[in-house]
Coordinates of C-alpha atoms in Angstrom, one line a residue:
M4 CA -79.4 -21.5 70.2
L5 CA -77.4 -24.0 68.5
K6 CA -80.4 -25.1 66.2
D7 CA -80.7 -21.7 65.4
K8 CA -77.1 -21.6 64.3
R9 CA -77.7 -25.0 62.4
A10 CA -80.6 -23.2 60.4
W11 CA -78.3 -20.1 59.6
I12 CA -75.8 -22.3 58.4
A13 CA -78.0 -24.3 56.2
V14 CA -79.6 -21.6 54.4
A15 CA -76.2 -20.0 53.6
A16 CA -74.5 -23.5 52.7
A17 CA -77.5 -24.1 50.3
G18 CA -76.9 -21.0 48.2
C19 CA -73.1 -21.6 48.1
L20 CA -74.2 -25.1 47.0
A21 CA -76.2 -24.0 44.0
L22 CA -73.2 -21.6 43.1
T23 CA -71.1 -24.8 43.3
L24 CA -73.3 -26.9 41.1
G25 CA -73.2 -24.3 38.3
N26 CA -69.6 -25.1 37.8
C27 CA -69.8 -28.6 37.4
A28 CA -69.7 -29.0 33.8
T29 CA -66.0 -28.0 33.9
L30 CA -63.7 -30.5 31.9
K31 CA -61.2 -32.6 33.7
E32 CA -57.9 -32.0 32.7
P33 CA -55.7 -35.2 32.0
D34 CA -53.5 -36.4 35.3
L35 CA -49.8 -36.1 35.0
K36 CA -48.1 -39.5 34.2
T37 CA -44.7 -40.6 35.5
G38 CA -42.0 -39.1 33.4
A39 CA -43.8 -36.0 32.4
P40 CA -41.9 -32.9 32.8
V41 CA -42.3 -30.7 36.0
A42 CA -43.7 -27.5 34.7
G43 CA -41.4 -24.7 35.8
G44 CA -38.9 -27.2 37.3
V45 CA -35.4 -26.6 37.4
G46 CA -33.0 -29.0 36.1
R47 CA -34.2 -32.4 35.0
V48 CA -37.3 -33.0 37.2
V49 CA -40.1 -35.2 36.3
N50 CA -43.5 -35.8 37.8
L51 CA -44.9 -39.3 39.3
D52 CA -48.5 -40.5 38.6
Q53 CA -50.3 -39.2 41.9
G54 CA -53.7 -38.6 40.4
W55 CA -53.5 -35.0 39.6
S56 CA -53.5 -32.8 36.7
E57 CA -51.0 -29.9 36.0
K58 CA -54.0 -27.7 37.1
D59 CA -54.0 -29.5 40.3
Q60 CA -50.5 -29.6 41.1
Q61 CA -50.0 -25.9 40.1
S62 CA -52.9 -24.5 42.0
F63 CA -51.5 -26.4 45.1
W64 CA -48.2 -24.9 45.0
F65 CA -49.3 -21.3 44.2
T66 CA -52.8 -20.4 45.3
A67 CA -52.6 -17.8 48.1
Q68 CA -54.2 -18.8 51.3
G69 CA -53.7 -16.0 53.8
S70 CA -50.1 -16.1 54.8
Y71 CA -48.0 -12.9 55.1
I72 CA -44.5 -13.1 55.7
V73 CA -42.9 -9.9 54.0
P74 CA -44.2 -7.4 51.5
Y75 CA -44.2 -9.0 47.9
G76 CA -42.2 -6.4 46.2
W77 CA -39.5 -6.5 48.6
F78 CA -39.1 -10.2 48.5
L79 CA -38.6 -9.8 44.7
V80 CA -35.7 -7.6 45.0
L81 CA -34.3 -8.3 48.3
E82 CA -30.6 -9.1 48.4
Q83 CA -28.9 -11.6 50.5
A84 CA -27.5 -10.2 53.7
S85 CA -23.8 -11.0 52.9
N86 CA -23.7 -10.0 49.4
D87 CA -25.7 -8.4 46.6
H88 CA -27.0 -11.4 45.0
P89 CA -31.0 -11.9 45.1
F90 CA -32.3 -13.6 48.4
R91 CA -34.6 -15.7 45.9
A92 CA -31.8 -16.8 43.6
D93 CA -32.3 -20.4 42.7
E94 CA -28.8 -21.3 44.3
N95 CA -29.8 -19.6 47.7
I96 CA -33.5 -21.3 47.7
D97 CA -31.8 -24.8 47.2
R98 CA -29.3 -24.2 49.6
L99 CA -32.3 -23.9 52.1
R100 CA -33.8 -27.0 50.3
Y101 CA -36.8 -25.3 49.0
L102 CA -37.9 -26.1 45.6
P103 CA -36.9 -23.4 42.9
A104 CA -39.2 -22.7 40.1
K105 CA -38.8 -20.9 36.7
A106 CA -41.9 -18.6 35.7
T107 CA -45.0 -20.2 34.3
R108 CA -48.5 -18.9 33.9
W109 CA -49.2 -19.9 37.5
N110 CA -46.2 -18.7 38.8
P111 CA -45.3 -15.4 36.7
D112 CA -42.7 -14.2 39.0
G113 CA -40.7 -17.5 39.4
L114 CA -41.3 -18.1 42.8
P115 CA -40.2 -21.2 44.8
V116 CA -42.9 -24.0 45.3
G117 CA -45.1 -22.9 47.8
F118 CA -44.3 -19.2 47.9
V119 CA -47.3 -17.2 46.8
K120 CA -48.6 -13.7 46.2
S121 CA -51.2 -12.8 48.8
V122 CA -53.3 -9.4 48.7
D123 CA -54.5 -8.3 52.2
Q124 CA -57.7 -6.4 52.7
Q125 CA -56.0 -2.9 52.3
Q126 CA -54.8 -4.4 48.9
H127 CA -51.2 -4.7 50.0
S128 CA -49.4 -7.5 48.4
W129 CA -47.3 -10.2 50.5
M130 CA -45.2 -13.1 50.0
G131 CA -46.4 -15.9 52.1
F132 CA -46.4 -19.4 52.2
S133 CA -49.1 -22.0 50.8
C134 CA -49.3 -25.7 52.3
A135 CA -46.9 -26.7 49.4
A136 CA -43.9 -25.1 51.0
C137 CA -44.1 -27.6 53.7
H138 CA -45.7 -30.6 51.8
T139 CA -44.0 -30.9 48.3
G140 CA -40.9 -33.1 48.2
Q141 CA -38.5 -34.2 45.8
V142 CA -36.1 -37.4 45.5
N143 CA -33.0 -37.4 43.4
Y144 CA -31.4 -40.6 41.5
K145 CA -28.5 -40.6 39.4
G146 CA -29.3 -37.2 37.8
T147 CA -33.1 -37.3 37.9
G148 CA -35.4 -35.4 40.2
M149 CA -38.8 -37.1 41.0
R150 CA -41.2 -34.6 42.3
I151 CA -43.5 -35.8 45.4
D152 CA -46.5 -33.9 45.4
G153 CA -47.9 -34.0 49.0
G154 CA -44.6 -35.2 50.3
E155 CA -42.4 -33.6 52.9
T156 CA -40.2 -30.6 52.0
M157 CA -36.5 -31.1 52.8
A158 CA -36.6 -27.4 53.7
D159 CA -34.7 -25.7 56.8
A160 CA -37.6 -23.5 57.7
Q161 CA -35.6 -22.0 60.9
G162 CA -32.7 -21.3 58.4
F163 CA -35.1 -19.4 56.0
L164 CA -36.6 -17.3 58.7
V165 CA -33.1 -16.4 60.2
D166 CA -31.8 -15.5 57.1
L167 CA -34.4 -13.5 56.0
V168 CA -34.4 -11.6 59.1
A169 CA -30.6 -11.2 58.5
A170 CA -31.2 -9.8 55.1
L171 CA -33.7 -7.4 56.0
R172 CA -31.6 -6.1 58.7
A173 CA -28.5 -5.5 56.4
T174 CA -30.6 -4.1 54.0
N175 CA -32.0 -1.4 56.8
D176 CA -28.3 -0.9 58.2
E177 CA -26.2 -0.8 55.2
P178 CA -26.7 2.3 53.1
P179 CA -25.5 1.2 49.5
K180 CA -27.7 -2.1 49.9
F181 CA -30.5 0.0 51.2
E182 CA -30.2 2.6 48.3
R183 CA -30.3 -0.5 45.7
F184 CA -33.5 -1.9 47.5
A185 CA -35.1 1.6 47.8
R186 CA -34.4 2.2 43.8
K187 CA -35.7 -1.2 42.9
V188 CA -38.9 -1.0 45.2
L189 CA -39.9 2.4 44.3
G190 CA -39.0 2.6 40.7
S191 CA -39.9 5.8 39.1
N192 CA -41.7 7.1 42.3
Y193 CA -38.0 7.2 44.2
N194 CA -37.2 10.3 45.8
E195 CA -36.0 11.2 49.5
S196 CA -38.9 11.4 51.2
A197 CA -40.4 8.1 49.9
A198 CA -37.0 6.4 50.4
N199 CA -37.4 7.8 54.3
D200 CA -41.0 6.1 54.4
L201 CA -40.0 2.9 52.9
H202 CA -36.9 2.9 55.5
R203 CA -39.2 3.3 58.3
Q204 CA -41.5 0.5 57.2
L205 CA -38.3 -1.6 56.6
F206 CA -37.2 -1.2 60.2
E207 CA -41.0 -2.0 61.4
E208 CA -41.4 -4.9 59.5
T209 CA -37.9 -6.4 60.3
A210 CA -38.6 -6.0 63.9
S211 CA -41.9 -7.7 63.5
L212 CA -40.7 -10.6 61.8
A213 CA -37.9 -11.0 64.2
E214 CA -40.4 -10.8 67.1
W215 CA -42.6 -13.4 65.5
Y216 CA -39.6 -16.0 65.5
G217 CA -38.3 -14.9 68.6
T218 CA -41.8 -15.4 70.3
N219 CA -42.9 -18.4 68.2
V220 CA -40.1 -20.6 68.2
Q221 CA -37.5 -20.1 70.9
A222 CA -35.8 -23.3 70.1
P223 CA -32.9 -24.6 72.3
H224 CA -31.7 -26.7 69.2
P225 CA -31.7 -26.2 65.5
Y226 CA -34.2 -28.3 63.7
G227 CA -32.3 -29.0 60.5
Y228 CA -33.5 -29.9 57.5
A229 CA -36.8 -31.4 56.6
R230 CA -38.5 -30.6 60.2
W231 CA -40.5 -28.0 61.9
D232 CA -42.4 -27.8 65.5
A233 CA -45.7 -26.9 63.9
F234 CA -47.6 -27.4 67.2
G235 CA -45.2 -25.4 69.2
T236 CA -45.2 -22.3 67.0
L237 CA -48.9 -22.4 66.2
L238 CA -49.7 -22.6 69.9
N239 CA -47.4 -19.8 70.6
Q240 CA -49.0 -17.8 67.9
F241 CA -52.4 -18.3 69.2
M242 CA -51.7 -18.3 73.0
V243 CA -49.2 -15.6 72.9
R244 CA -49.5 -13.1 70.0
D245 CA -53.0 -13.4 69.0
I246 CA -54.2 -12.9 72.5
E247 CA -51.6 -10.9 73.6
I248 CA -50.3 -12.9 76.7
P249 CA -46.2 -13.0 76.7
D250 CA -46.3 -15.5 79.9
N251 CA -48.0 -18.1 77.7
A252 CA -44.9 -18.8 75.7
R253 CA -43.2 -21.9 75.4
P254 CA -40.0 -22.9 73.7
A255 CA -41.1 -24.9 70.3
D256 CA -38.6 -27.6 71.0
A257 CA -40.6 -30.6 69.5
P258 CA -40.0 -30.5 65.9
V259 CA -41.3 -33.5 63.8
S260 CA -40.9 -34.5 59.8
Y261 CA -43.6 -32.7 57.9
P262 CA -46.2 -35.6 57.5
C263 CA -47.2 -36.8 53.8
M264 CA -50.3 -35.4 52.6
W265 CA -51.8 -38.3 50.5
D266 CA -54.8 -40.3 52.4
T267 CA -55.3 -37.1 54.5
H268 CA -58.6 -36.0 53.1
Q269 CA -59.7 -39.9 53.7
S270 CA -58.5 -40.2 57.2
D271 CA -60.6 -39.9 60.3
R272 CA -57.7 -38.4 62.1
V273 CA -54.6 -36.4 60.9
Q274 CA -51.5 -35.0 62.7
W275 CA -48.9 -37.0 64.3
N276 CA -50.8 -36.9 67.4
G277 CA -54.1 -37.4 65.7
S278 CA -55.5 -34.4 67.2
A279 CA -57.2 -33.2 64.1
F280 CA -60.5 -34.6 63.6
N281 CA -61.4 -35.1 59.9
F282 CA -65.4 -35.3 60.4
A283 CA -67.6 -32.7 58.7
I284 CA -66.1 -29.2 58.7
G285 CA -62.7 -30.8 60.3
P286 CA -60.8 -30.6 56.9
V287 CA -61.4 -26.8 56.9
A288 CA -60.5 -26.5 60.4
R289 CA -57.6 -28.1 60.0
N290 CA -56.6 -26.0 57.1
V291 CA -57.7 -22.8 58.6
G292 CA -55.6 -23.7 61.8
E293 CA -52.4 -24.4 59.6
I294 CA -52.4 -21.3 57.6
L295 CA -53.1 -19.0 60.8
G296 CA -49.9 -20.7 62.3
V297 CA -47.9 -19.9 59.2
F298 CA -47.8 -15.9 59.1
G299 CA -51.7 -15.9 58.9
A300 CA -53.5 -13.3 60.8
V301 CA -56.7 -13.2 63.0
R302 CA -58.3 -10.4 65.2
V303 CA -59.3 -12.2 68.4
E304 CA -62.2 -10.0 69.8
K305 CA -65.7 -10.0 70.7
G306 CA -68.2 -8.4 68.1
L307 CA -71.7 -8.7 66.7
L308 CA -70.9 -11.6 64.5
P309 CA -69.8 -14.9 66.1
G310 CA -66.6 -15.1 64.9
Y311 CA -63.1 -13.5 64.1
E312 CA -61.8 -11.5 61.2
S313 CA -59.0 -13.2 59.9
S314 CA -56.6 -13.7 56.6
A315 CA -57.6 -17.1 56.1
N316 CA -58.9 -17.5 52.4
I317 CA -61.6 -19.8 53.3
P318 CA -62.7 -20.5 49.6
A319 CA -59.0 -21.3 48.6
L320 CA -58.9 -23.7 51.4
G321 CA -62.0 -25.3 50.4
N322 CA -60.6 -25.8 46.9
L323 CA -57.3 -27.1 48.2
E324 CA -59.2 -29.9 50.3
D325 CA -61.2 -30.9 47.1
T326 CA -57.7 -31.4 45.3
L327 CA -56.0 -33.1 48.1
G328 CA -59.0 -35.6 48.0
K329 CA -57.5 -36.6 44.6
L330 CA -54.1 -37.1 45.6
T331 CA -52.5 -40.4 45.6
A332 CA -49.3 -42.0 46.7
P333 CA -46.4 -41.9 44.4
R334 CA -45.4 -45.6 43.1
W335 CA -41.8 -46.8 43.0
P336 CA -41.0 -45.6 39.4
Q337 CA -38.9 -48.4 38.1
Q338 CA -38.0 -46.7 35.0
Y339 CA -35.9 -44.5 37.1
L340 CA -35.1 -46.6 40.1
P341 CA -33.9 -50.4 40.4
P342 CA -36.8 -52.7 39.7
I343 CA -38.6 -54.3 42.5
D344 CA -37.8 -58.1 42.8
P345 CA -41.4 -59.6 42.6
V346 CA -40.3 -62.7 44.3
K347 CA -38.7 -61.0 47.5
A348 CA -41.7 -58.6 47.6
D349 CA -44.2 -61.6 47.8
R350 CA -42.4 -62.9 50.7
G351 CA -42.2 -59.4 52.3
K352 CA -46.0 -59.1 51.9
V353 CA -46.3 -62.4 53.9
V354 CA -43.8 -60.7 56.8
Y355 CA -45.7 -57.4 56.8
Q356 CA -49.1 -58.9 57.2
Q357 CA -47.7 -60.7 60.1
N358 CA -45.7 -57.9 61.9
C359 CA -47.1 -54.6 60.8
A360 CA -50.8 -54.7 59.2
K361 CA -52.4 -54.6 62.6
C362 CA -51.3 -50.9 62.9
H363 CA -50.5 -50.1 59.3
A364 CA -53.6 -51.3 57.3
L365 CA -53.2 -52.3 53.6
I366 CA -55.3 -50.2 51.6
N367 CA -56.2 -49.7 47.8
P368 CA -54.4 -46.2 47.5
T369 CA -56.2 -45.2 44.4
D370 CA -59.8 -45.9 45.4
P371 CA -61.7 -42.6 45.4
D372 CA -64.2 -43.6 48.2
R373 CA -61.6 -45.2 50.5
K374 CA -62.1 -44.4 54.3
I375 CA -59.0 -44.8 56.6
N376 CA -59.5 -45.3 60.5
V377 CA -55.9 -44.7 61.5
V378 CA -54.6 -46.7 64.6
M379 CA -53.5 -44.3 67.4
V380 CA -50.8 -45.9 69.5
P381 CA -50.1 -44.7 73.1
A382 CA -46.6 -43.1 73.2
D383 CA -45.6 -45.3 76.1
Q384 CA -46.6 -48.4 73.9
V385 CA -44.7 -47.7 70.9
G386 CA -41.7 -46.0 72.8
T387 CA -40.8 -43.1 70.4
D388 CA -39.8 -39.9 71.6
P389 CA -42.9 -38.7 73.6
R390 CA -41.9 -35.0 73.5
T391 CA -44.3 -33.9 70.6
A392 CA -47.2 -35.5 72.2
D393 CA -46.4 -34.4 75.8
N394 CA -46.0 -30.8 75.0
F395 CA -49.5 -30.6 73.2
A396 CA -51.2 -32.6 75.9
A397 CA -49.7 -30.6 78.8
R398 CA -50.1 -27.1 77.2
M399 CA -51.8 -24.9 79.2
G400 CA -51.7 -20.9 79.6
K401 CA -53.8 -18.0 80.8
S402 CA -57.1 -17.3 78.4
G403 CA -57.2 -13.5 78.7
R404 CA -59.6 -11.9 76.5
L405 CA -60.9 -15.4 75.9
E406 CA -62.0 -16.0 79.3
G407 CA -65.8 -16.6 79.5
S408 CA -66.0 -17.7 75.8
K409 CA -67.1 -21.1 74.8
E410 CA -64.4 -23.4 73.3
F411 CA -66.0 -23.6 69.9
V412 CA -67.3 -20.0 70.2
I413 CA -71.1 -21.0 70.0
A414 CA -70.6 -24.6 71.6
G415 CA -68.6 -26.3 74.0
K416 CA -67.1 -25.8 77.7
T417 CA -66.9 -22.2 79.0
L418 CA -63.0 -21.2 79.2
G419 CA -62.0 -20.2 82.6
A420 CA -58.8 -18.1 83.6
E421 CA -56.7 -20.8 82.2
A422 CA -57.0 -22.9 79.1
S423 CA -55.3 -25.8 77.2
G424 CA -53.4 -24.9 73.9
G425 CA -56.1 -27.5 72.5
Q426 CA -59.2 -25.2 73.6
V427 CA -57.5 -22.0 72.5
L428 CA -56.6 -23.5 69.1
N429 CA -60.3 -24.8 68.7
N430 CA -61.7 -21.4 69.7
I431 CA -59.8 -19.3 67.4
V432 CA -60.0 -21.5 64.3
M433 CA -63.7 -21.9 64.7
G434 CA -64.1 -18.2 65.1
A435 CA -62.3 -17.6 62.1
M436 CA -64.5 -20.2 60.2
L437 CA -67.7 -18.4 61.7
R438 CA -66.9 -15.4 59.6
H439 CA -67.5 -17.7 56.5
P440 CA -70.5 -19.9 57.1
F441 CA -71.3 -20.2 53.6
K442 CA -68.3 -22.6 53.2
L443 CA -69.2 -25.1 55.7
L444 CA -71.5 -26.7 52.7
G445 CA -74.0 -28.9 54.3
A446 CA -72.1 -29.8 57.5
T447 CA -72.9 -27.7 60.5
V448 CA -70.7 -26.4 63.6
E449 CA -73.2 -28.4 66.1
D450 CA -72.2 -31.7 64.2
F451 CA -68.6 -31.2 64.5
V452 CA -68.8 -29.9 67.8
D453 CA -71.0 -33.0 69.2
V454 CA -68.5 -35.5 67.7
R455 CA -65.5 -33.4 69.2
L456 CA -66.9 -33.1 72.6
H457 CA -67.8 -36.9 72.9
Q458 CA -64.5 -38.3 71.6
N459 CA -62.8 -40.8 73.9
F460 CA -59.1 -40.3 72.9
D461 CA -55.7 -40.6 74.5
V462 CA -53.9 -37.3 73.4
R463 CA -50.4 -38.8 74.4
S464 CA -50.5 -41.2 71.4
Y465 CA -49.0 -41.2 67.8
K466 CA -50.6 -42.1 64.4
A467 CA -49.9 -45.3 62.5
R468 CA -50.9 -44.7 59.0
P469 CA -51.2 -46.9 55.9
L470 CA -47.6 -47.2 54.6
D471 CA -48.3 -46.4 50.9
G472 CA -45.7 -44.3 49.2
V473 CA -43.6 -44.7 52.4
W474 CA -40.4 -45.1 50.1
A475 CA -40.6 -41.3 49.5
T476 CA -41.2 -40.1 53.0
A477 CA -37.6 -40.3 54.7
P478 CA -36.1 -39.9 57.4
Y479 CA -38.8 -42.2 59.4
L480 CA -40.6 -41.8 62.9
H481 CA -42.6 -38.9 63.8
N482 CA -39.4 -36.7 64.5
G483 CA -37.2 -37.8 61.6
S484 CA -34.8 -39.5 63.7
V485 CA -34.2 -42.6 61.6
P486 CA -32.7 -42.4 58.2
S487 CA -33.7 -45.3 56.5
L488 CA -36.2 -48.2 56.4
W489 CA -33.4 -50.4 57.0
Q490 CA -32.4 -48.9 60.0
L491 CA -36.0 -48.8 61.3
L492 CA -36.0 -52.4 61.5
L493 CA -33.0 -52.9 63.5
P494 CA -33.1 -53.0 67.4
P495 CA -33.1 -49.3 68.8
D496 CA -29.9 -49.7 70.3
Q497 CA -28.4 -50.6 66.7
R498 CA -29.6 -47.6 64.9
A499 CA -27.4 -44.7 64.0
K500 CA -27.1 -42.2 66.9
E501 CA -25.8 -39.6 64.3
F502 CA -26.3 -39.1 60.7
Y503 CA -26.7 -36.3 58.3
V504 CA -29.6 -34.7 56.6
G505 CA -30.1 -32.6 53.7
S506 CA -29.3 -34.6 50.5
R507 CA -32.3 -35.6 48.2
E508 CA -30.2 -38.6 46.8
L509 CA -32.2 -41.7 47.3
D510 CA -30.8 -45.0 48.6
P511 CA -32.7 -47.5 46.8
V512 CA -31.2 -50.5 48.6
N513 CA -31.9 -49.1 52.5
V514 CA -34.8 -47.3 51.2
G515 CA -33.9 -43.4 52.7
L516 CA -31.8 -40.5 51.8
D517 CA -28.1 -40.5 51.5
S518 CA -27.2 -39.8 55.0
A519 CA -23.2 -39.5 54.6
A520 CA -21.5 -36.0 55.7
S521 CA -21.2 -33.3 53.2
P522 CA -20.4 -29.8 53.5
E523 CA -23.8 -28.6 53.4
A524 CA -25.6 -31.4 55.6
F525 CA -26.9 -31.0 58.8
K526 CA -25.9 -33.5 61.8
F527 CA -28.8 -35.2 63.4
D528 CA -27.9 -36.0 66.9
T529 CA -30.4 -38.3 68.3
S530 CA -29.3 -37.6 72.0
L531 CA -30.8 -34.3 72.0
P532 CA -34.0 -33.6 73.6
G533 CA -37.0 -34.6 71.2
N534 CA -34.6 -36.4 68.9
S535 CA -34.6 -40.0 70.3
N536 CA -34.6 -42.6 67.9
S537 CA -35.8 -45.3 70.5
G538 CA -39.1 -47.2 70.3
H539 CA -41.2 -48.6 67.4
P540 CA -39.4 -52.4 68.0
Y541 CA -42.0 -53.8 65.7
G542 CA -40.2 -56.2 63.3
T543 CA -36.9 -55.7 65.0
R544 CA -36.8 -59.6 65.7
L545 CA -36.7 -60.7 62.0
S546 CA -34.1 -62.4 60.4
E547 CA -31.8 -60.3 58.0
A548 CA -33.5 -62.1 55.0
Q549 CA -37.0 -61.1 56.5
R550 CA -35.8 -57.6 57.0
W551 CA -34.7 -57.4 53.1
D552 CA -38.0 -59.2 51.8
L553 CA -39.9 -56.7 53.9
I554 CA -38.5 -53.9 52.5
E555 CA -38.8 -55.3 49.0
F556 CA -42.6 -55.3 49.7
L557 CA -42.4 -51.5 51.3
K558 CA -41.0 -50.3 47.9
S559 CA -44.3 -51.6 46.0
L560 CA -46.8 -49.7 48.4

């Protein structure tokens, strides 16, 4: 059976490969250089040299991948709940710490970075997210914004969804607000009957989005800026909504920082807990899973084909992975930031090699052929907050309509009445992929499944990645519980127990973001469950001079 599948996939892949090779003559656009203005940037924002052309950058930001949040025309004209200002106004987007953008040929309606127009199979247009909504960052210093492609967003995703639902509800409930909304949405087609139909649709979509949030998040404490419980919400989507078993719901109470994307394509494992294996079709599986977890759609049912109909834009996700393969870490831009002291950095390199390199390998971050075998450290050994790893490792639920299916649809263990979160995730993601076998391009399902089923790996672990670009990825630790590199090198009991998140202003001395209180900042309380800043004691016995030398070297990576 599996060999038949291998042949079926190989034939389809060969046809796709022929089409791909026919496009190889496309001329390569020049890479963006440090200091080049950001196309569509709001304010003084410059690029850093990260191995991407403007086309790479803009396509990453604005290519639809299959996420459907709210009807597109509605989002363009929707007002904020408490006033008549556009919800997508730059000041509101910035308040939520997404990145506003001006209109460009890639983004004709001037959507924020990572907000895209998606079209479903019924040709309805939706506003959804691309990977860039969560994986594009920016740091500021003395009036200059430096865009970090593949960096972590500062966004408050919870706040965005809560405010979006509030805006939709206010539009539904307040006649003057609805009247303005209806006339803008319907235009010349406005009449009483059409407005009544729109009102009904608005009520239904608002209820659906509110129910998505209530089911998938259920967080007992706000995440704040720059964090999201990706696994918690994704597993609720798959185990509750997609297979329709409400009893499977669990609180998404282990938010993490958005991981940086450079070196992702070259790493053998990704995600903070290393749960995504980057072999063969693994990168495509990772991207499919992520998009289905952020307002993608999938129909989980057994049919004639060995797979599930979904909204995942497999061709776009394949192109995305190719683009990510070119992305490199941002280097410390000395034309905008205080220069690195080379003497201190050289001393710091020795400290690094003695204290850090065992887990955080030094690599050539611009080598296109680099291969990275990340180090997985058991949670009990590293001592950092275990909730993220524990929640994924312990997640179980009823398998419902998946009972009797194989974990990877056409291979693997047969699922019983109960299944782990990882098994349900594997089944749904593989099922969505099998509707598009021509995109597997030379790697077979059998190859991937064989490696996954034979891996020997402690799931209660966290990934220690190479630290290129680490200066641009504050706050630190997987849950964002340490505001700066200086704080990370202190013994855990000396680290700040409360600090504020929300500023993009870089602190080039301690290497982190400004963590002082401000009117819009979010107070991070490390005493709350999932927020602990304990653990990672490595380097904490260094002298003060050694710590400063080490930080100077970390700036250079």
